[in-house]
Amino acid sequence: MKNRERVLWGIGSSRALRAHWALIELGLEYRSEPIGSRTGATKTDAYTILNPRQKIPVLQDGDLILSESAAIVAYLAERYGDPGRPLMPENITDRAHYFEWQSFICMELDATSLYVLRRHEYLPETYGDAPAAVAGAKDYFTRMIGAASNAFDDDRPFLLGDAFSGVDILMSTIIDWALRYGLAIPVPFLAYQDRVAARPSHAAARRANQSP
Ligand SMILES: N[C@@H](CCC(=O)N[C@@H](CS)C(=O)NCC(=O)O)C(=O)O
C-alpha cells in the first residue's frame, strides 16, 4: 500500500525553518516531529535510519525521504508549485538563476560564512576555537552579501524578479541568521527582508519552527 504520510522532522534552526516555510507557503498539510539539534534526538537509531548524517531537517513525503533544506524547498516547489504559487520558475533560464542563487546561498553565505561562525565562534567547545577563521568568515560574508545586493539595482522585489520563490525562503533565513550574529546587512537586503518577512507564511513558519 502506498504511504501517503507527510512529516517534517526538525524545529528551532534556520535550516528547519526553510522547510516549514515552503510547506506552509504551498498550503500543504503535514505533521511536525519537533526534534531539535544538539538534543540527542538526531542520534537515535530510529532517526539515524531516516538520516544517517543525523541532521535536521528531514522531510518524508509518502515514500520519499529527503534531507538538506535547500533540496527540500526545491523538491516541494517542483512537486507542488502551481501558477498561483510557483516557488520555482517554469522558464529554463529563470530556473538556471534559481539554482545559481541556491548554490550561492548554501555555499558562500551559509557553509563558508555563517556556519563557520556558528561552529568556531558560538560552539568552540565542540568545533574548536579559531579566531582567524571567524574574522575571515565575517569579512567574506560582508563581501559576498554586498556583491549580491547589486541584484536590487533594477528595483526587483524578489531575488528572481517579480515572483517570490524558494530562493527567497533560503535568503531570508540567511539574513535573519546574520542579523542575530550582529553582522551588517546592506540596505537593499534590509528592505527585501522586511518585504519577504511580511508574508503571512513567514509568521506561520516561525511559529511552526518553535517548540510546541
Ligand atoms: N546542509 C544541511 C545542514 C543541516 C544541519 O547542519 N542541521 C543542524 C541544525 S541547523 C543539525 O541537525 N545538527 C545536528 C545536531 O546538532 O544534532 C541543511 O541545509 O539541511
XYZ file of N, CA and C in Angstrom, residues 56-160:
315
model
N 18.926 17.660 11.104
C 17.605 18.182 10.729
C 17.832 19.313 9.727
N 16.835 19.567 8.844
C 15.535 18.920 8.703
C 15.576 17.679 7.816
N 14.531 16.828 8.007
C 14.249 15.718 7.095
C 12.764 15.761 6.775
N 12.464 15.606 5.493
C 11.065 15.537 5.046
C 10.758 14.124 4.602
N 9.621 13.600 5.067
C 9.073 12.374 4.481
C 7.823 12.786 3.718
N 7.787 12.474 2.440
C 6.605 12.766 1.634
C 6.205 11.466 0.945
N 5.284 10.757 1.568
C 4.963 9.425 1.055
C 6.186 8.547 1.195
N 6.614 7.947 0.101
C 7.766 7.042 0.157
C 9.102 7.772 0.052
N 9.061 9.049 -0.185
C 10.315 9.806 -0.335
C 10.815 10.306 1.021
N 12.087 10.065 1.295
C 12.731 10.629 2.485
C 13.823 11.559 1.968
N 13.785 12.819 2.408
C 14.715 13.801 1.848
C 15.309 14.667 2.951
N 16.640 14.805 2.921
C 17.305 15.736 3.840
C 17.857 16.895 3.008
N 18.533 17.827 3.664
C 19.112 19.029 3.056
C 18.011 20.057 2.774
N 18.057 21.141 3.550
C 16.974 22.119 3.494
C 16.739 22.688 2.093
N 17.808 22.982 1.361
C 17.615 23.581 0.026
C 16.982 22.569 -0.927
N 17.368 21.300 -0.771
C 16.784 20.250 -1.624
C 15.310 20.061 -1.284
N 14.968 20.175 0.002
C 13.560 20.032 0.420
C 12.720 21.166 -0.189
N 13.239 22.388 -0.099
C 12.497 23.539 -0.661
C 12.339 23.357 -2.176
N 13.412 22.969 -2.863
C 13.350 22.816 -4.326
C 12.399 21.678 -4.713
N 12.446 20.580 -3.967
C 11.547 19.449 -4.253
C 10.082 19.877 -4.107
N 9.783 20.526 -2.968
C 8.390 20.937 -2.724
C 7.927 21.911 -3.804
N 8.831 22.814 -4.194
C 8.493 23.800 -5.226
C 8.172 23.109 -6.556
N 8.998 22.125 -6.915
C 8.803 21.462 -8.209
C 7.582 20.550 -8.190
N 7.379 19.910 -7.039
C 6.307 18.905 -6.948
C 4.932 19.555 -6.770
N 4.884 20.626 -5.962
C 3.578 21.156 -5.557
C 3.323 22.600 -5.987
N 4.319 23.250 -6.582
C 4.095 24.618 -7.038
C 3.065 24.636 -8.160
N 2.331 25.719 -8.268
C 1.394 25.868 -9.386
C 1.426 27.338 -9.814
N 0.784 27.688 -10.911
C 0.898 29.071 -11.394
C 0.507 30.115 -10.339
N -0.394 29.766 -9.424
C -0.776 30.708 -8.366
C 0.295 30.836 -7.289
N 1.043 29.748 -7.085
C 2.099 29.722 -6.055
C 3.306 29.025 -6.668
N 4.062 29.710 -7.526
C 5.084 28.990 -8.297
C 6.266 28.469 -7.464
N 6.844 29.268 -6.644
C 8.053 28.946 -5.836
C 9.275 28.514 -6.650
N 9.063 27.992 -7.884
C 10.180 27.642 -8.788
C 9.741 28.076 -10.181
N 10.580 28.866 -10.886
C 10.134 29.331 -12.210
C 10.019 28.186 -13.210
N 9.180 28.392 -14.219
C 8.996 27.401 -15.288
C 10.117 27.513 -16.317
N 10.416 28.758 -16.658
C 11.351 29.059 -17.732
C 12.765 28.566 -17.391
N 13.418 27.943 -18.366
C 14.704 27.280 -18.114
C 15.789 28.282 -17.689
N 15.766 29.484 -18.262
C 16.776 30.491 -17.896
C 16.532 30.977 -16.467
N 15.275 31.197 -16.122
C 14.967 31.625 -14.755
C 15.318 30.518 -13.756
N 15.105 29.273 -14.162
C 15.481 28.157 -13.273
C 16.991 28.111 -13.075
N 17.731 28.430 -14.135
C 19.198 28.467 -14.004
C 19.579 29.479 -12.926
N 18.892 30.622 -12.926
C 19.183 31.628 -11.894
C 18.712 31.161 -10.511
N 17.613 30.396 -10.476
C 17.180 29.828 -9.187
C 18.335 29.009 -8.606
N 18.897 28.111 -9.413
C 19.945 27.227 -8.884
C 21.262 27.981 -8.643
N 21.465 29.047 -9.394
C 22.634 29.901 -9.129
C 22.511 30.507 -7.724
N 21.337 31.084 -7.426
C 21.124 31.659 -6.084
C 21.204 30.572 -5.013
N 20.624 29.429 -5.299
C 20.640 28.348 -4.296
C 22.084 27.965 -3.936
N 22.929 27.802 -4.949
C 24.331 27.442 -4.677
C 25.042 28.547 -3.917
N 24.821 29.772 -4.356
C 25.475 30.914 -3.713
C 25.079 30.997 -2.234
N 23.784 30.871 -1.971
C 23.297 30.993 -0.590
C 23.841 29.848 0.264
N 23.744 28.631 -0.250
C 24.153 27.468 0.572
C 25.667 27.394 0.752
N 26.402 27.732 -0.281
C 27.860 27.598 -0.190
C 28.517 28.846 0.380
N 28.275 29.994 -0.261
C 29.047 31.188 0.116
C 28.518 31.841 1.393
N 27.195 31.914 1.537
C 26.649 32.623 2.705
C 26.433 31.700 3.906
N 26.047 30.469 3.654
C 25.788 29.524 4.747
C 27.092 28.794 5.102
N 27.502 27.823 4.301
C 28.609 26.933 4.695
C 29.936 27.657 4.911
N 30.260 28.593 4.020
C 31.581 29.228 4.104
C 31.619 30.398 5.065
N 30.452 30.933 5.414
C 30.430 32.129 6.267
C 29.718 31.875 7.598
N 28.377 31.817 7.572
C 27.636 31.766 8.845
C 27.885 30.471 9.607
N 28.044 29.366 8.872
C 28.258 28.102 9.588
C 29.652 28.042 10.212
N 30.594 28.767 9.620
C 31.931 28.859 10.236
C 31.811 29.617 11.570
N 31.024 30.696 11.568
C 30.800 31.444 12.814
C 30.075 30.584 13.835
N 29.055 29.885 13.369
C 28.290 29.013 14.272
C 29.232 28.028 14.979
N 30.095 27.408 14.194
C 30.955 26.371 14.769
C 32.072 26.954 15.621
N 32.758 27.970 15.084
C 34.010 28.384 15.741
C 33.875 29.595 16.652
N 32.751 30.338 16.548
C 32.551 31.430 17.490
C 31.551 31.030 18.582
N 30.492 30.299 18.180
C 29.422 30.007 19.141
C 29.491 28.600 19.736
N 30.210 27.683 19.108
C 30.330 26.323 19.659
C 31.805 25.896 19.705
N 32.701 26.715 20.280
C 34.131 26.386 20.230
C 34.463 25.117 21.018
N 33.635 24.804 22.031
C 33.927 23.608 22.832
C 33.762 22.340 22.006
N 32.930 22.398 20.973
C 32.725 21.221 20.112
C 33.630 21.265 18.878
N 33.745 22.450 18.275
C 34.410 22.525 16.964
C 35.781 23.194 16.989
N 36.171 23.727 18.156
C 37.491 24.356 18.255
C 37.401 25.870 18.126
N 38.308 26.515 18.858
C 38.388 27.972 18.833
C 39.248 28.350 17.622
N 38.757 29.221 16.760
C 39.534 29.552 15.549
C 39.289 31.020 15.193
N 39.870 31.960 15.978
C 39.575 33.379 15.767
C 39.894 33.870 14.362
N 40.950 33.383 13.747
C 41.294 33.864 12.395
C 40.233 33.408 11.393
N 39.746 32.178 11.564
C 38.703 31.673 10.656
C 37.411 32.473 10.850
N 37.120 32.836 12.107
C 35.917 33.621 12.408
C 36.011 35.002 11.755
N 37.167 35.667 11.922
C 37.344 37.002 11.326
C 37.250 36.916 9.802
N 37.874 35.897 9.230
C 37.834 35.724 7.771
C 36.412 35.484 7.281
N 35.652 34.694 8.034
C 34.278 34.378 7.627
C 33.398 35.633 7.679
N 33.634 36.488 8.680
C 32.843 37.737 8.770
C 33.140 38.637 7.571
N 34.431 38.790 7.253
C 34.808 39.625 6.096
C 34.217 39.068 4.808
N 34.310 37.760 4.685
C 33.840 37.108 3.465
C 32.333 37.293 3.304
N 31.605 37.136 4.418
C 30.152 37.321 4.373
C 29.825 38.737 3.895
N 30.521 39.723 4.480
C 30.251 41.125 4.137
C 30.495 41.367 2.643
N 31.593 40.783 2.139
C 31.917 40.970 0.720
C 30.860 40.295 -0.171
N 30.471 39.097 0.181
C 29.527 38.339 -0.653
C 28.120 38.955 -0.640
N 27.642 39.334 0.560
C 26.281 39.891 0.622
C 26.265 41.277 -0.045
N 27.386 41.995 0.043
C 27.495 43.300 -0.623
C 27.394 43.129 -2.127
N 28.131 42.154 -2.667
C 28.096 41.923 -4.118
C 26.697 41.471 -4.543
N 26.070 40.648 -3.717
C 24.745 40.122 -4.079
C 23.684 41.216 -4.095
N 23.906 42.266 -3.297
C 22.860 43.301 -3.216
C 22.720 44.084 -4.518
N 23.696 43.933 -5.436
C 23.557 44.564 -6.764
C 22.331 44.053 -7.505
N 21.853 42.902 -7.114
C 20.666 42.338 -7.777
C 19.479 43.289 -7.704
N 19.475 44.149 -6.665
C 18.319 45.043 -6.481
C 18.472 46.372 -7.222
N 19.551 46.514 -8.025
C 19.746 47.760 -8.786
C 18.565 48.045 -9.715
N 17.879 46.974 -10.153
C 16.733 47.191 -11.054
C 15.401 47.231 -10.289
N 15.494 47.371 -8.947
C 14.298 47.510 -8.096
C 13.395 46.287 -8.071
N 13.936 45.140 -8.368
C 13.116 43.924 -8.290
C 12.715 43.667 -6.828
N 11.515 43.177 -6.588
C 11.130 42.910 -5.195
C 11.745 41.618 -4.633
N 11.968 40.636 -5.501
C 12.464 39.331 -5.026
C 13.703 38.934 -5.821
N 14.405 37.909 -5.363
C 15.692 37.580 -5.988
C 15.572 37.287 -7.477
N 14.463 36.644 -7.878
C 14.337 36.280 -9.289
C 13.500 37.281 -10.081
